[in-house]
PDB file of C-alpha atoms in Angstrom:
ATOM      1  CA  MET A  16       0.000   0.000   0.000  1.00  0.00           C
ATOM      2  CA  LEU A  17       1.276   3.443  -0.840  1.00  0.00           C
ATOM      3  CA  ALA A  18       2.025   5.778   2.040  1.00  0.00           C
ATOM      4  CA  PRO A  19      -0.327   8.762   2.481  1.00  0.00           C
ATOM      5  CA  LEU A  20       0.554  11.734   0.316  1.00  0.00           C
ATOM      6  CA  LYS A  21       0.570  14.381   3.030  1.00  0.00           C
ATOM      7  CA  PRO A  22       3.302  12.767   5.179  1.00  0.00           C
ATOM      8  CA  LEU A  23       5.472  12.330   2.074  1.00  0.00           C
ATOM      9  CA  LEU A  24       5.028  15.952   1.058  1.00  0.00           C
ATOM     10  CA  ALA A  25       5.802  17.007   4.604  1.00  0.00           C
ATOM     11  CA  LEU A  26       9.045  15.007   4.519  1.00  0.00           C
ATOM     12  CA  ILE A  27      10.094  16.571   1.216  1.00  0.00           C
ATOM     13  CA  LEU A  28       9.402  20.044   2.607  1.00  0.00           C
ATOM     14  CA  LEU A  29      11.381  19.192   5.751  1.00  0.00           C
ATOM     15  CA  LEU A  30      14.385  17.988   3.731  1.00  0.00           C
ATOM     16  CA  VAL A  31      14.407  21.044   1.482  1.00  0.00           C
ATOM     17  CA  ALA A  32      13.695  23.548   4.257  1.00  0.00           C
ATOM     18  CA  THR A  33      16.478  22.110   6.395  1.00  0.00           C
ATOM     19  CA  ALA A  34      18.896  22.269   3.475  1.00  0.00           C
ATOM     20  CA  CYS A  35      17.938  25.863   2.659  1.00  0.00           C
ATOM     21  CA  ALA A  36      18.311  27.223   6.193  1.00  0.00           C
ATOM     22  CA  GLN A  37      21.468  29.104   5.183  1.00  0.00           C
ATOM     23  CA  ALA A  38      22.490  30.691   1.907  1.00  0.00           C
ATOM     24  CA  PRO A  39      25.278  28.886   0.009  1.00  0.00           C
ATOM     25  CA  VAL A  40      28.734  30.456   0.168  1.00  0.00           C
ATOM     26  CA  VAL A  41      31.407  29.900  -2.516  1.00  0.00           C
ATOM     27  CA  GLN A  42      34.836  29.540  -0.926  1.00  0.00           C
ATOM     28  CA  GLN A  43      37.783  31.623  -2.152  1.00  0.00           C
ATOM     29  CA  GLN A  44      40.168  28.767  -2.980  1.00  0.00           C
ATOM     30  CA  PRO A  45      39.405  26.218  -5.730  1.00  0.00           C
ATOM     31  CA  ALA A  46      38.913  22.571  -4.821  1.00  0.00           C
ATOM     32  CA  ALA A  47      41.981  20.420  -5.516  1.00  0.00           C
ATOM     33  CA  GLU A  48      39.856  17.791  -7.265  1.00  0.00           C
ATOM     34  CA  PHE A  49      38.384  20.333  -9.673  1.00  0.00           C
ATOM     35  CA  ALA A  50      41.158  22.919  -9.887  1.00  0.00           C
ATOM     36  CA  ALA A  51      41.459  22.468 -13.658  1.00  0.00           C
ATOM     37  CA  GLU A  52      37.748  23.222 -14.079  1.00  0.00           C
ATOM     38  CA  GLY A  53      37.891  26.232 -11.743  1.00  0.00           C
ATOM     39  CA  LEU A  54      35.355  24.828  -9.294  1.00  0.00           C
ATOM     40  CA  HIS A  55      35.354  26.090  -5.710  1.00  0.00           C
ATOM     41  CA  PRO A  56      33.853  24.353  -2.663  1.00  0.00           C
ATOM     42  CA  VAL A  57      30.414  25.657  -1.709  1.00  0.00           C
ATOM     43  CA  SER A  58      29.390  25.617   1.935  1.00  0.00           C
ATOM     44  CA  SER A  59      25.801  25.589   3.241  1.00  0.00           C
ATOM     45  CA  SER A  60      24.553  24.167  -0.053  1.00  0.00           C
ATOM     46  CA  GLY A  61      22.254  21.652   1.583  1.00  0.00           C
ATOM     47  CA  PHE A  62      24.139  18.834  -0.115  1.00  0.00           C
ATOM     48  CA  ALA A  63      26.913  16.668   1.322  1.00  0.00           C
ATOM     49  CA  ALA A  64      29.412  18.311  -1.042  1.00  0.00           C
ATOM     50  CA  ALA A  65      29.114  20.965  -3.727  1.00  0.00           C
ATOM     51  CA  TYR A  66      31.609  22.666  -6.040  1.00  0.00           C
ATOM     52  CA  ALA A  67      30.890  25.503  -8.453  1.00  0.00           C
ATOM     53  CA  ARG A  68      32.522  28.117 -10.627  1.00  0.00           C
ATOM     54  CA  PRO A  69      32.315  31.522  -8.926  1.00  0.00           C
ATOM     55  CA  ASP A  70      30.997  32.952 -12.204  1.00  0.00           C
ATOM     56  CA  ALA A  71      28.507  30.153 -12.887  1.00  0.00           C
ATOM     57  CA  ARG A  72      25.455  32.472 -12.636  1.00  0.00           C
ATOM     58  CA  LEU A  73      23.087  29.514 -12.549  1.00  0.00           C
ATOM     59  CA  SER A  74      20.071  31.712 -11.851  1.00  0.00           C
ATOM     60  CA  THR A  75      20.384  33.351 -15.281  1.00  0.00           C
ATOM     61  CA  TYR A  76      19.518  30.120 -17.103  1.00  0.00           C
ATOM     62  CA  ARG A  77      15.901  29.800 -18.181  1.00  0.00           C
ATOM     63  CA  THR A  78      16.257  26.704 -20.362  1.00  0.00           C
ATOM     64  CA  VAL A  79      17.394  23.256 -19.222  1.00  0.00           C
ATOM     65  CA  ASN A  80      18.431  20.008 -20.838  1.00  0.00           C
ATOM     66  CA  ILE A  81      17.728  17.286 -18.279  1.00  0.00           C
ATOM     67  CA  GLU A  82      19.558  14.102 -19.168  1.00  0.00           C
ATOM     68  CA  VAL A  83      18.427  10.561 -18.407  1.00  0.00           C
ATOM     69  CA  LEU A  84      19.525   9.323 -14.979  1.00  0.00           C
ATOM     70  CA  GLU A  85      22.725   7.283 -15.368  1.00  0.00           C
ATOM     71  CA  LEU A  86      22.676   3.921 -13.611  1.00  0.00           C
ATOM     72  CA  GLY A  87      25.457   2.072 -15.402  1.00  0.00           C
ATOM     73  CA  ASN A  88      28.309   2.227 -12.882  1.00  0.00           C
ATOM     74  CA  ILE A  89      26.958   1.985  -9.341  1.00  0.00           C
ATOM     75  CA  ASP A  90      29.222   0.963  -6.458  1.00  0.00           C
ATOM     76  CA  ILE A  91      27.038  -1.602  -4.681  1.00  0.00           C
ATOM     77  CA  SER A  92      28.248  -2.638  -1.240  1.00  0.00           C
ATOM     78  CA  ARG A  93      28.729  -6.329  -0.455  1.00  0.00           C
ATOM     79  CA  THR A  94      27.885  -5.742   3.192  1.00  0.00           C
ATOM     80  CA  PRO A  95      24.550  -7.439   3.958  1.00  0.00           C
ATOM     81  CA  VAL A  96      21.581  -5.443   5.192  1.00  0.00           C
ATOM     82  CA  ALA A  97      18.881  -7.207   7.177  1.00  0.00           C
ATOM     83  CA  GLY A  98      15.612  -7.430   5.314  1.00  0.00           C
ATOM     84  CA  THR A  99      17.155  -7.509   1.825  1.00  0.00           C
ATOM     85  CA  LEU A 100      19.218  -9.690  -0.433  1.00  0.00           C
ATOM     86  CA  ARG A 101      22.026  -8.207  -2.516  1.00  0.00           C
ATOM     87  CA  ARG A 102      20.034  -8.983  -5.662  1.00  0.00           C
ATOM     88  CA  ASP A 103      17.380  -6.600  -4.370  1.00  0.00           C
ATOM     89  CA  TRP A 104      19.862  -3.782  -5.002  1.00  0.00           C
ATOM     90  CA  GLN A 105      20.878  -4.842  -8.519  1.00  0.00           C
ATOM     91  CA  MET A 106      19.876  -2.641 -11.452  1.00  0.00           C
ATOM     92  CA  THR A 107      17.767  -4.948 -13.583  1.00  0.00           C
ATOM     93  CA  PRO A 108      16.557  -3.542 -16.921  1.00  0.00           C
ATOM     94  CA  ASP A 109      13.046  -3.054 -15.548  1.00  0.00           C
ATOM     95  CA  ARG A 110      14.334  -1.315 -12.428  1.00  0.00           C
ATOM     96  CA  GLU A 111      16.615   0.966 -14.447  1.00  0.00           C
ATOM     97  CA  VAL A 112      13.735   2.107 -16.654  1.00  0.00           C
ATOM     98  CA  ALA A 113      11.468   2.632 -13.657  1.00  0.00           C
ATOM     99  CA  LEU A 114      14.045   4.672 -11.731  1.00  0.00           C
ATOM    100  CA  GLN A 115      14.826   6.780 -14.784  1.00  0.00           C
ATOM    101  CA  GLN A 116      11.136   7.504 -15.246  1.00  0.00           C
ATOM    102  CA  VAL A 117      10.706   8.490 -11.599  1.00  0.00           C
ATOM    103  CA  TRP A 118      13.727  10.806 -11.815  1.00  0.00           C
ATOM    104  CA  ALA A 119      12.453  12.366 -15.033  1.00  0.00           C
ATOM    105  CA  ARG A 120       9.059  13.078 -13.463  1.00  0.00           C
ATOM    106  CA  ALA A 121      10.678  14.581 -10.373  1.00  0.00           C
ATOM    107  CA  MET A 122      12.827  16.911 -12.474  1.00  0.00           C
ATOM    108  CA  ASP A 123       9.948  17.804 -14.802  1.00  0.00           C
ATOM    109  CA  ARG A 124       7.905  18.816 -11.771  1.00  0.00           C
ATOM    110  CA  SER A 125      10.658  20.855 -10.123  1.00  0.00           C
ATOM    111  CA  PHE A 126      11.777  22.590 -13.350  1.00  0.00           C
ATOM    112  CA  SER A 127       8.292  23.044 -14.797  1.00  0.00           C
ATOM    113  CA  GLY A 128       8.886  26.794 -15.133  1.00  0.00           C
ATOM    114  CA  TYR A 129      11.864  26.288 -17.446  1.00  0.00           C
ATOM    115  CA  GLN A 130      11.925  25.813 -21.190  1.00  0.00           C
ATOM    116  CA  ARG A 131      13.497  22.608 -22.502  1.00  0.00           C
ATOM    117  CA  ALA A 132      16.134  22.373 -25.234  1.00  0.00           C
ATOM    118  CA  SER A 133      19.179  20.313 -26.172  1.00  0.00           C
ATOM    119  CA  SER A 134      21.118  23.280 -27.565  1.00  0.00           C
ATOM    120  CA  GLY A 135      21.446  27.028 -27.133  1.00  0.00           C
ATOM    121  CA  ASP A 136      23.705  29.531 -25.384  1.00  0.00           C
ATOM    122  CA  ASN A 137      21.399  29.940 -22.401  1.00  0.00           C
ATOM    123  CA  THR A 138      20.751  26.242 -21.793  1.00  0.00           C
ATOM    124  CA  LEU A 139      21.849  24.470 -18.623  1.00  0.00           C
ATOM    125  CA  ARG A 140      22.576  20.760 -19.039  1.00  0.00           C
ATOM    126  CA  ILE A 141      21.856  18.728 -15.911  1.00  0.00           C
ATOM    127  CA  ALA A 142      23.366  15.243 -15.663  1.00  0.00           C
ATOM    128  CA  ALA A 143      22.648  12.915 -12.753  1.00  0.00           C
ATOM    129  CA  ARG A 144      24.010   9.511 -11.894  1.00  0.00           C
ATOM    130  CA  MET A 145      23.499   7.122  -9.009  1.00  0.00           C
ATOM    131  CA  THR A 146      26.961   6.392  -7.627  1.00  0.00           C
ATOM    132  CA  GLY A 147      26.441   3.992  -4.735  1.00  0.00           C
ATOM    133  CA  ILE A 148      24.145   1.833  -2.627  1.00  0.00           C
ATOM    134  CA  ALA A 149      25.363   0.786   0.812  1.00  0.00           C
ATOM    135  CA  PRO A 150      24.136   0.117   4.344  1.00  0.00           C
ATOM    136  CA  GLY A 151      23.070   3.304   6.100  1.00  0.00           C
ATOM    137  CA  ARG A 152      22.177   4.620   9.530  1.00  0.00           C
ATOM    138  CA  PRO A 153      18.620   5.641  10.398  1.00  0.00           C
ATOM    139  CA  THR A 154      17.951   9.346  10.929  1.00  0.00           C
ATOM    140  CA  ALA A 155      14.934  11.574  11.455  1.00  0.00           C
ATOM    141  CA  THR A 156      14.756  12.093   7.680  1.00  0.00           C
ATOM    142  CA  THR A 157      15.160   8.459   6.570  1.00  0.00           C
ATOM    143  CA  VAL A 158      12.740   8.096   3.678  1.00  0.00           C
ATOM    144  CA  GLY A 159       9.991   5.496   4.024  1.00  0.00           C
ATOM    145  CA  GLY A 160      10.414   4.899   7.723  1.00  0.00           C
ATOM    146  CA  GLY A 161       8.096   7.484   9.234  1.00  0.00           C
ATOM    147  CA  LEU A 162       8.556   7.846  12.955  1.00  0.00           C
ATOM    148  CA  GLN A 163      10.098   4.369  13.064  1.00  0.00           C
ATOM    149  CA  SER A 164      13.142   5.662  11.182  1.00  0.00           C
ATOM    150  CA  MET A 165      14.445   6.990  14.497  1.00  0.00           C
ATOM    151  CA  ALA A 166      14.712   3.457  15.860  1.00  0.00           C
ATOM    152  CA  SER A 167      18.212   2.016  15.900  1.00  0.00           C
ATOM    153  CA  SER A 168      16.805  -1.313  14.730  1.00  0.00           C
ATOM    154  CA  GLN A 169      15.483   0.193  11.489  1.00  0.00           C
ATOM    155  CA  ASP A 170      17.301  -1.335   8.525  1.00  0.00           C
ATOM    156  CA  VAL A 171      18.199   1.314   5.974  1.00  0.00           C
ATOM    157  CA  VAL A 172      20.339   1.729   2.887  1.00  0.00           C
ATOM    158  CA  LYS A 173      22.232   4.810   1.788  1.00  0.00           C
ATOM    159  CA  VAL A 174      21.759   5.883  -1.824  1.00  0.00           C
ATOM    160  CA  SER A 175      24.414   8.245  -3.204  1.00  0.00           C
ATOM    161  CA  MET A 176      24.058  10.518  -6.220  1.00  0.00           C
ATOM    162  CA  GLU A 177      26.176  12.956  -8.207  1.00  0.00           C
ATOM    163  CA  PHE A 178      24.835  15.874 -10.230  1.00  0.00           C
ATOM    164  CA  ARG A 179      26.837  17.790 -12.830  1.00  0.00           C
ATOM    165  CA  LEU A 180      25.746  21.083 -14.353  1.00  0.00           C
ATOM    166  CA  TYR A 181      27.145  22.250 -17.685  1.00  0.00           C
ATOM    167  CA  ASN A 182      26.775  25.166 -20.030  1.00  0.00           C
ATOM    168  CA  GLN A 183      25.161  23.372 -22.959  1.00  0.00           C
ATOM    169  CA  ALA A 184      26.674  25.490 -25.719  1.00  0.00           C
ATOM    170  CA  GLY A 185      30.302  25.601 -24.583  1.00  0.00           C
ATOM    171  CA  GLY A 186      30.397  22.406 -22.535  1.00  0.00           C
ATOM    172  CA  GLU A 187      31.941  24.128 -19.493  1.00  0.00           C
ATOM    173  CA  LEU A 188      31.465  22.289 -16.221  1.00  0.00           C
ATOM    174  CA  LEU A 189      29.716  24.768 -13.909  1.00  0.00           C
ATOM    175  CA  ALA A 190      29.050  22.703 -10.799  1.00  0.00           C
ATOM    176  CA  VAL A 191      29.409  19.247  -9.271  1.00  0.00           C
ATOM    177  CA  ILE A 192      27.105  18.194  -6.445  1.00  0.00           C
ATOM    178  CA  ARG A 193      27.299  15.008  -4.374  1.00  0.00           C
ATOM    179  CA  ASP A 194      24.776  13.844  -1.843  1.00  0.00           C
ATOM    180  CA  SER A 195      23.209  10.812  -0.210  1.00  0.00           C
ATOM    181  CA  ARG A 196      19.874   9.926   1.352  1.00  0.00           C
ATOM    182  CA  THR A 197      18.859   7.007   3.523  1.00  0.00           C
ATOM    183  CA  MET A 198      15.745   4.945   2.920  1.00  0.00           C
ATOM    184  CA  VAL A 199      14.238   1.820   4.460  1.00  0.00           C
ATOM    185  CA  SER A 200      15.962  -1.237   3.033  1.00  0.00           C
ATOM    186  CA  VAL A 201      12.769  -3.030   2.075  1.00  0.00           C
ATOM    187  CA  ALA A 202      12.120  -0.293  -0.503  1.00  0.00           C
ATOM    188  CA  MET A 203      15.113  -1.465  -2.537  1.00  0.00           C
ATOM    189  CA  SER A 204      13.363  -4.768  -3.232  1.00  0.00           C
ATOM    190  CA  ARG A 205      10.601  -2.980  -5.088  1.00  0.00           C
ATOM    191  CA  THR A 206      10.788  -1.396  -8.508  1.00  0.00           C
ATOM    192  CA  THR A 207       9.266   2.033  -7.876  1.00  0.00           C
ATOM    193  CA  PRO A 208       8.365   2.402  -4.195  1.00  0.00           C
ATOM    194  CA  VAL A 209       6.968   5.639  -2.870  1.00  0.00           C
ATOM    195  CA  ALA A 210      10.182   5.973  -0.856  1.00  0.00           C
ATOM    196  CA  VAL A 211      12.213   6.321  -4.066  1.00  0.00           C
ATOM    197  CA  GLN A 212       9.763   8.898  -5.418  1.00  0.00           C
ATOM    198  CA  THR A 213      10.091  10.908  -2.223  1.00  0.00           C
ATOM    199  CA  MET A 214      13.887  10.693  -2.308  1.00  0.00           C
ATOM    200  CA  PHE A 215      14.104  11.803  -5.943  1.00  0.00           C
ATOM    201  CA  ASN A 216      11.565  14.575  -5.413  1.00  0.00           C
ATOM    202  CA  SER A 217      13.611  16.002  -2.534  1.00  0.00           C
ATOM    203  CA  TRP A 218      16.791  16.033  -4.625  1.00  0.00           C
ATOM    204  CA  ALA A 219      15.061  17.592  -7.622  1.00  0.00           C
ATOM    205  CA  ALA A 220      13.432  20.272  -5.464  1.00  0.00           C
ATOM    206  CA  LEU A 221      16.739  21.247  -3.834  1.00  0.00           C
ATOM    207  CA  LEU A 222      18.506  21.283  -7.196  1.00  0.00           C
ATOM    208  CA  HIS A 223      15.862  23.685  -8.497  1.00  0.00           C
ATOM    209  CA  THR A 224      16.291  25.884  -5.434  1.00  0.00           C
ATOM    210  CA  ARG A 225      20.059  26.108  -5.903  1.00  0.00           C
ATOM    211  CA  VAL A 226      19.859  26.643  -9.664  1.00  0.00           C
ATOM    212  CA  SER A 227      17.093  29.247  -9.521  1.00  0.00           C
ATOM    213  CA  GLY A 228      18.353  30.939  -6.366  1.00  0.00           C
ATOM    214  CA  LYS A 229      14.798  30.962  -5.012  1.00  0.00           C
TER     215      LYS A 229
END
């Protein structure tokens, strides 16, 4: 049975509101990992790690090219998690398509005020890939657990993602964002659980907030 809509929306709002409590600040020194691209660490971004060009001017973009979620090279932990089998985490063809569709809907909803194009000087290309699935620790914002997610016995997995923002016309890398969310482990044994929708919606909403500056 699907979880009630209102609690899910409340969780998304909590995740985004918590992440947006402070305005992002671009640090003065470039990050060693992205020195060649001129990316600087960004604090208070709401994400686990963020790097951006000081002159990125993301809020000036009004057109986006949202690429299909990449699922081809995920680091899947071999550590067992109670309540699941490792095969529950594997990206079967059906699961890949389902996850890509859920991500596309989440981004379409969050960037509904933007035009869409695959070319153009004022087009922002947004690439996303799932980078890892591993055992996680329950927190107050664990997706799919409700109030039970606070319990130490709650079995959860950590899903990690990376987002890259490019200027479509010139191909310049403008920002790299890395983050993770925890969700109840049983959700990984299903193709498109509500927990995954909630997780993707929260990421898409925060991405929109950081790109738009609103």
